[in-house]
Coordinates of C-alpha atoms and ligand atoms in Angstrom, one line a residue:
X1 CA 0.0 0.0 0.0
X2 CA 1.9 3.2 -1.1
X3 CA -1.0 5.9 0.4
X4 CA 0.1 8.3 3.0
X5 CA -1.2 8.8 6.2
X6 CA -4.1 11.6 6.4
X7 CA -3.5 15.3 6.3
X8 CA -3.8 16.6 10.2
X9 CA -5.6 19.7 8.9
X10 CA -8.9 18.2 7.6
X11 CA -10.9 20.1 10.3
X12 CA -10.4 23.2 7.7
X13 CA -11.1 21.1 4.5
X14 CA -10.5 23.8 1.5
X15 CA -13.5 24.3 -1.0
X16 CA -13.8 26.3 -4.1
X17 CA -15.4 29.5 -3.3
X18 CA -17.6 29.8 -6.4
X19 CA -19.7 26.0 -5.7
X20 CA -19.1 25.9 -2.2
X21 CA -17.5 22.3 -2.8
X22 CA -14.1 20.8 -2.2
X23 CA -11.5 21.6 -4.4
X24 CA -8.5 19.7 -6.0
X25 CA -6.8 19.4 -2.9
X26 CA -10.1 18.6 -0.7
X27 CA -10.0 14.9 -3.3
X28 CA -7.0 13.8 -2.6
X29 CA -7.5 14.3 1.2
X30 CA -10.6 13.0 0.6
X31 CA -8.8 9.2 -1.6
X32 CA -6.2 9.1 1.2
X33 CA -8.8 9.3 3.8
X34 CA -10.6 6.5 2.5
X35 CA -7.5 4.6 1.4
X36 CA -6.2 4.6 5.0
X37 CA -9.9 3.8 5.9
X38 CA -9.5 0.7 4.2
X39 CA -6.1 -0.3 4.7
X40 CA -7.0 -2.7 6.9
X41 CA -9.6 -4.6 4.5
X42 CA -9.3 -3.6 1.4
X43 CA -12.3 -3.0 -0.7
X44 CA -12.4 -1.5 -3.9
X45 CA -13.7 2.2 -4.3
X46 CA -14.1 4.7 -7.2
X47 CA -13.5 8.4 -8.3
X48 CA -15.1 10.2 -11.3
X49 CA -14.2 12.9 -13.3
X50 CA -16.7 14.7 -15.2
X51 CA -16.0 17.8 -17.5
X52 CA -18.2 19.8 -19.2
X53 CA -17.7 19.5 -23.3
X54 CA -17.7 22.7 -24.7
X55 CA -17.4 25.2 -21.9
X56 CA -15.2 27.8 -23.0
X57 CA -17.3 28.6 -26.1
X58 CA -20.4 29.2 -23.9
X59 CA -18.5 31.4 -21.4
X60 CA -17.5 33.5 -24.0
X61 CA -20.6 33.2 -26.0
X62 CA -22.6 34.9 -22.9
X63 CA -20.1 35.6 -20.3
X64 CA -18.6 35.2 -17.3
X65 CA -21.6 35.6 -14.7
X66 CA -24.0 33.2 -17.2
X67 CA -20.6 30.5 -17.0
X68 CA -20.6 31.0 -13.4
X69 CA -24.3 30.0 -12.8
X70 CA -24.0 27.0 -15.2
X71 CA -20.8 25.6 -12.7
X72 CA -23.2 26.0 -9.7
X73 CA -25.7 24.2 -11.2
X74 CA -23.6 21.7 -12.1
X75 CA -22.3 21.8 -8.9
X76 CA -25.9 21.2 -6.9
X77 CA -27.1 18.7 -9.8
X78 CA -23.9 16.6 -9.5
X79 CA -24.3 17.0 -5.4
X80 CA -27.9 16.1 -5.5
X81 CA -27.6 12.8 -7.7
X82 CA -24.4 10.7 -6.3
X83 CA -25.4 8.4 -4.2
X84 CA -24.8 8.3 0.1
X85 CA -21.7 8.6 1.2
X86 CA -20.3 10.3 -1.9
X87 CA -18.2 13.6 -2.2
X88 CA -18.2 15.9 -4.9
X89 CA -15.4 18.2 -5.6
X90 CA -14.5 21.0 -8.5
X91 CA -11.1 20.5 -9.1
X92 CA -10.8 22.7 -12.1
X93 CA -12.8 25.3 -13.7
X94 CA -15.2 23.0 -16.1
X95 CA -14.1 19.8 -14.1
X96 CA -15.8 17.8 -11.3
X97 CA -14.4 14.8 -9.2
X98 CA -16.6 12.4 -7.6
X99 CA -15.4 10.2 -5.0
X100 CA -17.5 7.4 -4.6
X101 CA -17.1 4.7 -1.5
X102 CA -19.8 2.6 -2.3
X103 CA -18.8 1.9 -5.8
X104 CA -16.5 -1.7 -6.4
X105 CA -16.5 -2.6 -10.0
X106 CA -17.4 -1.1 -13.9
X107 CA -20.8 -1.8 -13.9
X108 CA -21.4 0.4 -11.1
X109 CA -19.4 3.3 -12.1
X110 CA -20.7 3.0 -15.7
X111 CA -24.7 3.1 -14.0
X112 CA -23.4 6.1 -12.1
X113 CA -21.8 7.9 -15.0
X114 CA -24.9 7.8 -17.3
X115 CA -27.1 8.7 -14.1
X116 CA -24.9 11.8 -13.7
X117 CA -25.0 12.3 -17.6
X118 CA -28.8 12.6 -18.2
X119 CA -28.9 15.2 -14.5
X120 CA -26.5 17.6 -16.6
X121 CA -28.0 16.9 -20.3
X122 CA -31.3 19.3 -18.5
X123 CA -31.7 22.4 -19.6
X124 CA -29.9 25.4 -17.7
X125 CA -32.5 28.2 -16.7
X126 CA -29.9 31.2 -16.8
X127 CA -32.9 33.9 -16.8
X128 CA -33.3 35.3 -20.0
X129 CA -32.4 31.9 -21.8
X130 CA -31.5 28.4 -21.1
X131 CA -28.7 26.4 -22.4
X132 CA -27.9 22.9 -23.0
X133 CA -24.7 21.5 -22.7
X134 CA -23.5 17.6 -22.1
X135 CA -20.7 16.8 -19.9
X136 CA -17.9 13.8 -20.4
X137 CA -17.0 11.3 -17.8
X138 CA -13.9 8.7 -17.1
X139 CA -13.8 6.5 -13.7
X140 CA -11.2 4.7 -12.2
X141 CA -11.6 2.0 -9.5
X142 CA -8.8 1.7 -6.7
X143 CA -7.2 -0.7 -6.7
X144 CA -6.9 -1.9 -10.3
X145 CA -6.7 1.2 -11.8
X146 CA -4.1 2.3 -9.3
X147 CA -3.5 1.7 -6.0
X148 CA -1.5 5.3 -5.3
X149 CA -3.4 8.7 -5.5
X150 CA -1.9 10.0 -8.3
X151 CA -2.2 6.7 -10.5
X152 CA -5.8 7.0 -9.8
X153 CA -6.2 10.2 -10.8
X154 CA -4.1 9.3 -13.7
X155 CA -6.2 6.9 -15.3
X156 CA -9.7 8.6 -14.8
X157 CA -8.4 11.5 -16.4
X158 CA -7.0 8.5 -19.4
X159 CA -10.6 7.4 -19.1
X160 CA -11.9 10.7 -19.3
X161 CA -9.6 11.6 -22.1
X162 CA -10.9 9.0 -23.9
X163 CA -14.6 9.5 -23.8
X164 CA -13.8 13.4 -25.0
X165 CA -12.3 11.5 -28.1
X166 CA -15.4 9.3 -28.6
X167 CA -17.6 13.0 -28.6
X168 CA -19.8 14.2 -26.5
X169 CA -21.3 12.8 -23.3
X170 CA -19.3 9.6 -23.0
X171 CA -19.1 7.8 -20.2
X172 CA -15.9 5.4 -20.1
X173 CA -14.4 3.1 -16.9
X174 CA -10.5 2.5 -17.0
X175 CA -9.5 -1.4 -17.8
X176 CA -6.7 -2.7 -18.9
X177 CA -7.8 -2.3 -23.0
X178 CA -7.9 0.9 -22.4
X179 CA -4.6 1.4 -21.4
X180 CA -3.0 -0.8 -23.7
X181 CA -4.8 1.2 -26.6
X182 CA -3.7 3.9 -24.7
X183 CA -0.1 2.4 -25.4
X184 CA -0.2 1.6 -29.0
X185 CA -1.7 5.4 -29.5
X186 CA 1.5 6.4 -28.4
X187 CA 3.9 4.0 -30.1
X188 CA 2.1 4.3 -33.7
X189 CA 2.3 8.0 -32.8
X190 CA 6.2 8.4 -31.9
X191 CA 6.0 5.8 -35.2
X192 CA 4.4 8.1 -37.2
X193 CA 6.8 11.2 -36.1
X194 CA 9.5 9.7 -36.9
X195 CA 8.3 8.3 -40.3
X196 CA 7.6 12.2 -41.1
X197 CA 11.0 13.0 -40.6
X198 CA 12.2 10.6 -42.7
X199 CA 10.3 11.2 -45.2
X200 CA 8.5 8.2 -45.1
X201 CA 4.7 9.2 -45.7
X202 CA 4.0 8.6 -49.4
X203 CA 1.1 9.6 -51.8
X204 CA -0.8 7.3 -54.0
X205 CA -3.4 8.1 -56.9
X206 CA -6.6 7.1 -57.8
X207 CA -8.1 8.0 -60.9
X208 CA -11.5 10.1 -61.0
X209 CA -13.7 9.1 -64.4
X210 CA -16.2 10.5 -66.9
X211 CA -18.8 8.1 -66.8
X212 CA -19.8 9.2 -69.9
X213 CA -16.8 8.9 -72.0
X214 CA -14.7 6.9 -69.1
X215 CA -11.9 8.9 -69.6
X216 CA -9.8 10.0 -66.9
X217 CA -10.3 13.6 -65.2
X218 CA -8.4 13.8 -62.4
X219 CA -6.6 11.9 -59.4
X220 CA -7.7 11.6 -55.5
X221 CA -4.3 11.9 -53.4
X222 CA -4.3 9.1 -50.4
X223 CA -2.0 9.2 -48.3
X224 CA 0.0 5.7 -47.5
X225 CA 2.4 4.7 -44.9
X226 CA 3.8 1.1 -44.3
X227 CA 6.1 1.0 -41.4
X228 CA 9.0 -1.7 -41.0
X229 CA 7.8 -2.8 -37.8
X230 CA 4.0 -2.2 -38.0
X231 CA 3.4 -3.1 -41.8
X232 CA 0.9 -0.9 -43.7
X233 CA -1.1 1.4 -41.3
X234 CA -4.4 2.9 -43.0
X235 CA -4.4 6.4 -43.5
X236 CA -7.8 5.9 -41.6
X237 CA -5.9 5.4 -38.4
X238 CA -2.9 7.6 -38.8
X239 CA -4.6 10.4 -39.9
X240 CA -7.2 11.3 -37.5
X241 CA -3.9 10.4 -34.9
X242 CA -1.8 13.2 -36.2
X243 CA -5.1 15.4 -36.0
X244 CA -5.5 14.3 -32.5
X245 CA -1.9 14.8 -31.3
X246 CA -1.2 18.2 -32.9
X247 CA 0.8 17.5 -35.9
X248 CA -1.7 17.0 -39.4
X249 CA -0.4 20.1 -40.5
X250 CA 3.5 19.1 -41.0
X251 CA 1.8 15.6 -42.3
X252 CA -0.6 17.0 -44.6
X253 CA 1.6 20.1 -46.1
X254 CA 4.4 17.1 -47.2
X255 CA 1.8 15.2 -48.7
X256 CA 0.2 18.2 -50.6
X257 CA 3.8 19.0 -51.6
X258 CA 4.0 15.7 -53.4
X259 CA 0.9 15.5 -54.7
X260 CA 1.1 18.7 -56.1
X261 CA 4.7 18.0 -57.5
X262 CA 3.3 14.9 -59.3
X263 CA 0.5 16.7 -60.8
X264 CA 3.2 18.6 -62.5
X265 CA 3.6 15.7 -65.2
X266 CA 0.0 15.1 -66.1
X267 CA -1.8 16.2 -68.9
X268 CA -3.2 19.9 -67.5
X269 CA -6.8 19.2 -67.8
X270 CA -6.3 16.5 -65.2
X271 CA -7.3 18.1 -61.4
X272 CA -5.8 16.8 -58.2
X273 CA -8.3 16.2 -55.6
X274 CA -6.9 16.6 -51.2
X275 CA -8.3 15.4 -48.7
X276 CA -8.1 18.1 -45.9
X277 CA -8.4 16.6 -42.5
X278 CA -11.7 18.5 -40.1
X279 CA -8.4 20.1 -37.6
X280 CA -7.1 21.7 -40.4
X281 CA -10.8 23.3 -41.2
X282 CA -10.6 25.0 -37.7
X283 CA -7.6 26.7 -38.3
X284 CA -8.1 30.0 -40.4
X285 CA -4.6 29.5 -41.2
X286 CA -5.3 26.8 -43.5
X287 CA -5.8 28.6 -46.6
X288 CA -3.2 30.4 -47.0
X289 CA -0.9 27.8 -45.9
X290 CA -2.2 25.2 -48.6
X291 CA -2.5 27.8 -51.3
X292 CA 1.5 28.8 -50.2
X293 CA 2.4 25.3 -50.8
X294 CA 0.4 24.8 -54.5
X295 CA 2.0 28.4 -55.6
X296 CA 5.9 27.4 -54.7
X297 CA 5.1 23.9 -56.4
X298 CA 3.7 26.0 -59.0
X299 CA 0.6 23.9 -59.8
X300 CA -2.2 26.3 -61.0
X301 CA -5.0 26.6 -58.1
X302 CA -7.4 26.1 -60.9
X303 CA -6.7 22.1 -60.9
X304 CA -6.5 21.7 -57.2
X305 CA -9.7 20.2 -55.5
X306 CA -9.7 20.4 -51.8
X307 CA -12.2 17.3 -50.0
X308 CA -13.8 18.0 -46.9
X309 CA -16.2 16.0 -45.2
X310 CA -19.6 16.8 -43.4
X311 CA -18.2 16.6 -40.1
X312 CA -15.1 18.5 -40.2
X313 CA -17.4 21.3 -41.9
X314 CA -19.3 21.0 -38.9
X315 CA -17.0 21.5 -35.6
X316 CA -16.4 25.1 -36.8
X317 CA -18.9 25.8 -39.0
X318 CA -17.9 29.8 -39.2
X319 CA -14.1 28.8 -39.8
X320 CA -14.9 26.0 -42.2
X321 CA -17.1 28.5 -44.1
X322 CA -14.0 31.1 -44.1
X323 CA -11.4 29.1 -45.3
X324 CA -14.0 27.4 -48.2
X325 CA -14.5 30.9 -49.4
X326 CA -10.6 31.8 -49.3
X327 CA -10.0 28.6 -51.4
X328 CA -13.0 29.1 -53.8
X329 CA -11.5 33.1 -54.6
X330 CA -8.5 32.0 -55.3
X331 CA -9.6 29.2 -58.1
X332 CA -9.4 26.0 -56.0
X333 CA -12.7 24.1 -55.7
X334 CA -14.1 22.3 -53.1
X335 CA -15.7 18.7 -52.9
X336 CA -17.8 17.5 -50.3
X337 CA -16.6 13.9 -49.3
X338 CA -18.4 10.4 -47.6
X339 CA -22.0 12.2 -48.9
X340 CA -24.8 10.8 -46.9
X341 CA -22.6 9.1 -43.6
X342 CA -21.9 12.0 -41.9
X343 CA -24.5 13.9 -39.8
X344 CA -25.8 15.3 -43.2
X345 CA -27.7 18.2 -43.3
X346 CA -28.8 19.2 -46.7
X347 CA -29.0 22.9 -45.1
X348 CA -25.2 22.7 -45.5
X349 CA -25.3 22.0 -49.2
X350 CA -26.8 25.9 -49.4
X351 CA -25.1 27.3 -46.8
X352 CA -21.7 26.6 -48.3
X353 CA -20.2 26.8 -51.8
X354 CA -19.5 23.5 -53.0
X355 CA -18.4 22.4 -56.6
X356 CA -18.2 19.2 -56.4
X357 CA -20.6 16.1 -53.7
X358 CA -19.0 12.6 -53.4
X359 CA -21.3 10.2 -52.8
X360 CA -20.0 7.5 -50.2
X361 CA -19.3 4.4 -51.2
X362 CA -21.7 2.9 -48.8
X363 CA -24.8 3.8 -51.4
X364 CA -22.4 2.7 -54.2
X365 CA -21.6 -0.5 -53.5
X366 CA -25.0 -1.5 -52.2
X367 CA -27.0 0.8 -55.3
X368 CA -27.6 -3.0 -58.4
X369 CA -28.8 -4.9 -55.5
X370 CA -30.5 -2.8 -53.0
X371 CA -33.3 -0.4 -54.3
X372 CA -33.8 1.8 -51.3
X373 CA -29.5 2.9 -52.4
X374 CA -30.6 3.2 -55.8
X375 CA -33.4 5.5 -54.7
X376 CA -31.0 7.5 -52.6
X377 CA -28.6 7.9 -55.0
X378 CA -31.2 9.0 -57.7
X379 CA -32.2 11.4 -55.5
X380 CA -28.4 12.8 -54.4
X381 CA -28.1 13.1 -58.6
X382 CA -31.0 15.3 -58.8
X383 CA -30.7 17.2 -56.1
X384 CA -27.2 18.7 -57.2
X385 CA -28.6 18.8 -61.3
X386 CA -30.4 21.7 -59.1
X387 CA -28.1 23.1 -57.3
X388 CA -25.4 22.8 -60.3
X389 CA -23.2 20.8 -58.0
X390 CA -20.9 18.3 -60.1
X391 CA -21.0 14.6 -58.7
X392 CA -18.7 11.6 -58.1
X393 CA -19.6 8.3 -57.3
X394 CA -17.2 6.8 -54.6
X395 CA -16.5 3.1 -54.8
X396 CA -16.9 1.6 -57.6
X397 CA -16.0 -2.1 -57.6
X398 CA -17.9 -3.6 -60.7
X399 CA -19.3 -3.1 -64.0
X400 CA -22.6 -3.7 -63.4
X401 CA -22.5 -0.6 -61.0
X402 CA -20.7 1.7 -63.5
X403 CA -23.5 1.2 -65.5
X404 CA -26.5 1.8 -63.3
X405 CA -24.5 5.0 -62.3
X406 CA -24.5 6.0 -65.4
X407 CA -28.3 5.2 -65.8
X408 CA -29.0 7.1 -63.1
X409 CA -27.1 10.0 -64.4
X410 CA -24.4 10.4 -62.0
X411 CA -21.5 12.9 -64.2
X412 CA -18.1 10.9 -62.7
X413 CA -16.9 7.8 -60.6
X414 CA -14.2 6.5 -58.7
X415 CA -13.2 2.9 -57.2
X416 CA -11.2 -0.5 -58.0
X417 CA -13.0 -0.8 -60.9
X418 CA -11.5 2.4 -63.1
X419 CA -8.4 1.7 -60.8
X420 CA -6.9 1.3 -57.6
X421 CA -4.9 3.8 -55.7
X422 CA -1.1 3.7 -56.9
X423 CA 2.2 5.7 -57.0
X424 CA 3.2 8.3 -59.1
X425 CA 5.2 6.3 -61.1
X426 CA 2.7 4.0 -61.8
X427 CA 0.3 6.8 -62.3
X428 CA 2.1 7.9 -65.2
X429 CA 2.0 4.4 -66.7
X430 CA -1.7 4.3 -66.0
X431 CA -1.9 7.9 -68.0
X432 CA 0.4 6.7 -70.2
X433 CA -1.9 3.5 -70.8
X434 CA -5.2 5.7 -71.1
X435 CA -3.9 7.8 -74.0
X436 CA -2.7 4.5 -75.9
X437 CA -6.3 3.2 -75.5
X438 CA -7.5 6.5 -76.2
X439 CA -6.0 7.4 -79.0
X440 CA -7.1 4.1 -80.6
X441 CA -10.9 4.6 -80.6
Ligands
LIG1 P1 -11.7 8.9 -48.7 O1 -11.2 10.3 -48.9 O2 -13.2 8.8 -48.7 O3 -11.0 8.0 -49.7 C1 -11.6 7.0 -50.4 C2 -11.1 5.7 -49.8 O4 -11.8 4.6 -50.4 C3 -9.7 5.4 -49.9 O5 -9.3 4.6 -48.8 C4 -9.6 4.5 -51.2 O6 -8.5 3.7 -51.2 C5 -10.9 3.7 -50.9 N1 -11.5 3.2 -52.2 C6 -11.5 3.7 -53.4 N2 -12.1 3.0 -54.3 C7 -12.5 1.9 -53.6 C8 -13.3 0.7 -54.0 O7 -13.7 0.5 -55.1 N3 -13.5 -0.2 -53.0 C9 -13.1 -0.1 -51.7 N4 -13.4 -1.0 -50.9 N5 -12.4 1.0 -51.4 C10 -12.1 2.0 -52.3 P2 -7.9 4.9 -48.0 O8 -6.8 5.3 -49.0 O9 -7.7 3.8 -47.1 O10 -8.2 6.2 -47.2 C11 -9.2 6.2 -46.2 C12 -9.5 7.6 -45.7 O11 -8.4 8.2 -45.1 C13 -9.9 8.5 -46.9 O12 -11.2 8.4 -47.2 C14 -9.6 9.9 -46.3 O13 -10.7 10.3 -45.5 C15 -8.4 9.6 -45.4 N6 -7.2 10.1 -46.1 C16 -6.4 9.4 -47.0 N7 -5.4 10.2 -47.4 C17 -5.5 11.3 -46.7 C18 -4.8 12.6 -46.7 O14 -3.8 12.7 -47.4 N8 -5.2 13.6 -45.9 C19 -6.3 13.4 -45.1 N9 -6.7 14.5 -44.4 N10 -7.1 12.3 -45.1 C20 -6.7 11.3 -45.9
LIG2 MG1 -11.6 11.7 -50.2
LIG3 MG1 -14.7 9.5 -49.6

């Protein structure tokens, strides 16, 4: 047992002056209290830690006084809800700690954390208005998530960490998975640094068709890596791991740099199409950093696509919008990606400029067998005929699909079966190939 012995001055336990509750210092009195409680017998117990998501914006979006009241509500619903024998405790300025005696294994905590969720999901009555907001939990139970203060504190901050990743209102227990994914996070990441350095990241290219004429119009950029050690790692993991860690913007200016540099040697009619990554669409830096790049390569804006999905265009929406319109001035058009998965909202198709809607492979692959895709996809085509939006088909794997696309009157596709994604070398072969068969009709 590696707890200390009980701070002498509990009489005078200190409390945060704005809730009234025990602060930071007022839990770990409170953990060593009960450790040394149970010393003796040792049962398990768990702490919580619950933070608000999105705090900051609504304190600056109506002020100080309005954040304030929304913490002492907080405060009382949190107080009100845990059950007997439980402590709450603000132990930062959106963050709560709950310790909680009673509590001995996941199931419990989890019950508790979704108990506490729906308290704070309630409207706040701030006067003139009410607000909504969610809050985030992580739990840890002593002693298998750590059997010393600070390694308890440790892990339900990992937990709560981890249910901020998975969005809003999560609710997530420490266990051993979660620490080892916690691990492998952090060895593909030091992985993926190092691969950046030395210059390890390679692009591929996929070609973008006419379905009309099924000749080629431009190329999607994907990124790929493949390690020594770890083999090939999707871009789907490793990019949204450099968005989380803070470094997609060294990762996805090198791959732009390439891209663009390859798009050099194709025919000039051909466009490259980016994917931009939703961090960068936060940043009002982007545009000018991407359109920097694209001007020292010296590829013309005018055959530069950037693809951004419904998501990304979401988490900022004023920002996204910004950077859109920078991009769209200076010639380079934008394509919305994954159509239809995200949290769609066709108010964003008219709120924003688009040139260009993909339609997610998920309707694609699904669209000579299953009639409700076909009807969805019909009904994507239509929609941009009407809003002069250009469209691309996203995963196309067989024939029979390229034709029902082109039934259905859907301008361009992409997928395995025009060709799969492949280096710049072989891109050129591929061009090289196309013109050959081309020229021969
Ligand atoms: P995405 O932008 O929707 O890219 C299309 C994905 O579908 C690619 O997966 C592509 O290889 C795959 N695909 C294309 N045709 C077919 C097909 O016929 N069948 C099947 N089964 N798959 C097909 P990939 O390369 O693994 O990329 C996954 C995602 O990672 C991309 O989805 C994109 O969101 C992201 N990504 C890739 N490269 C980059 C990059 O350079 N920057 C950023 N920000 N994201 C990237
Ligand atoms: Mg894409
Ligand atoms: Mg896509």
């Amino acid at each position: 047992m590696t707890f200390f012995a009980l701070d002498p001055l509990d009489g005078n336990a200190p409390t945060d002056p704005l809730t009234g509750l025990g602060n930071a210092q007022q839990l770990q009195r409170s953990v060593l209290a009960l450790a040394a409680e149970r010393a003796a017998d040792p049962a398990p117990f768990t702490i919580g830690l619950a933070n608000l998501d999105g705090f900051k914006p609504i304190n600056d979006l109506f002020g100080r006084e309005a954040g304030d009241r929304i913490l002492c509500q907080v405060a009382h619903r949190l107080t009100a809800c845990v059950p007997e024998g439980a402590a709450v405790m603000r132990t930062a300025s959106d963050e709560f700690a709950i310790v909680l005696p009673l509590v001995f294994e996941r199931n419990g905590a989890e019950k508790i954390g979704q108990m506490l969720r729906e308290a704070l999901s309630a409207p706040v009555d701030l006067g003139d208005r009410t607000v909504r907001l969610s809050a985030s939990f992580g739990f840890a139970v002593y002693p298998f998530a750590g059997d010393t203060f600070e390694n308890l504190l440790k892990n339900a901050d990992t937990a709560l960490y981890r249910s901020k990743r998975r969005g809003r209102g999560q609710v997530t227990v420490y266990s051993h998975e979660i620490a080892q994914e916690m691990k492998r996070a952090t060895q593909l990441e030091q992985a993926l640094r190092n691969a950046i350095i030395a210059d390890e990241i390679d692009v591929h290219f996929q070609p973008i068709v006419d379905l009309r004429t099924d000749s080629v119009v431009g190329f999607e950029a994907l990124a790929r890596w493949c390690d020594a050690d770890l083999g090939y790692v999707s871009p789907a993991l490793f990019v949204p791991l450099a968005e989380e860690r803070g470094f997609i913007d060294p990762l996805s200016e090198m791959l732009l740099r390439k891209a663009a540099q390859a798009a050099l040697s194709w025919p000039k009619e051909l466009f490259l199409s980016f994917n931009l990554s939703s961090a960068q669409l936060m940043d009002p830096a982007t545009s000018g950093r991407l359109l920097a790049i694209i001007n020292q390569v010296g590829l013309d804006p005018r055959r530069l696509e950037l693809e951004i999905t419904e998501t990304a265009v979401m988490a900022d929406a004023d920002v996204a919008q910004k950077i859109v319109a920078d991009l769209r001035a200076a010639g380079v058009r934008v394509s919305l990606d994954d159509f239809g998965t995200g949290q769609s909202s066709l108010g964003r198709l008219r709120d924003f400029s688009f040139d260009k809607v993909k339609i997610d492979r998920a309707f694609v692959s699904r669209i000579a067998a299953d009639r409700a895709s076909e009807h969805i996809v019909r009904a994507i085509v239509s929609m941009c005929e009407g809003l002069e939006l250009e469209v691309v088909a996203e995963g196309i794997e067989e024939f029979s699909e390229a034709v029902k696309l082109k039934a259905l009157g859907c301008g361009m596709g992409q997928g395995y079966f025009y060709g799969k994604p492949a280096d710049a070398i072989a891109t050129m072969r591929y061009l090289a190939g196309r013109h050959r068969v081309n020229a021969l009709r």
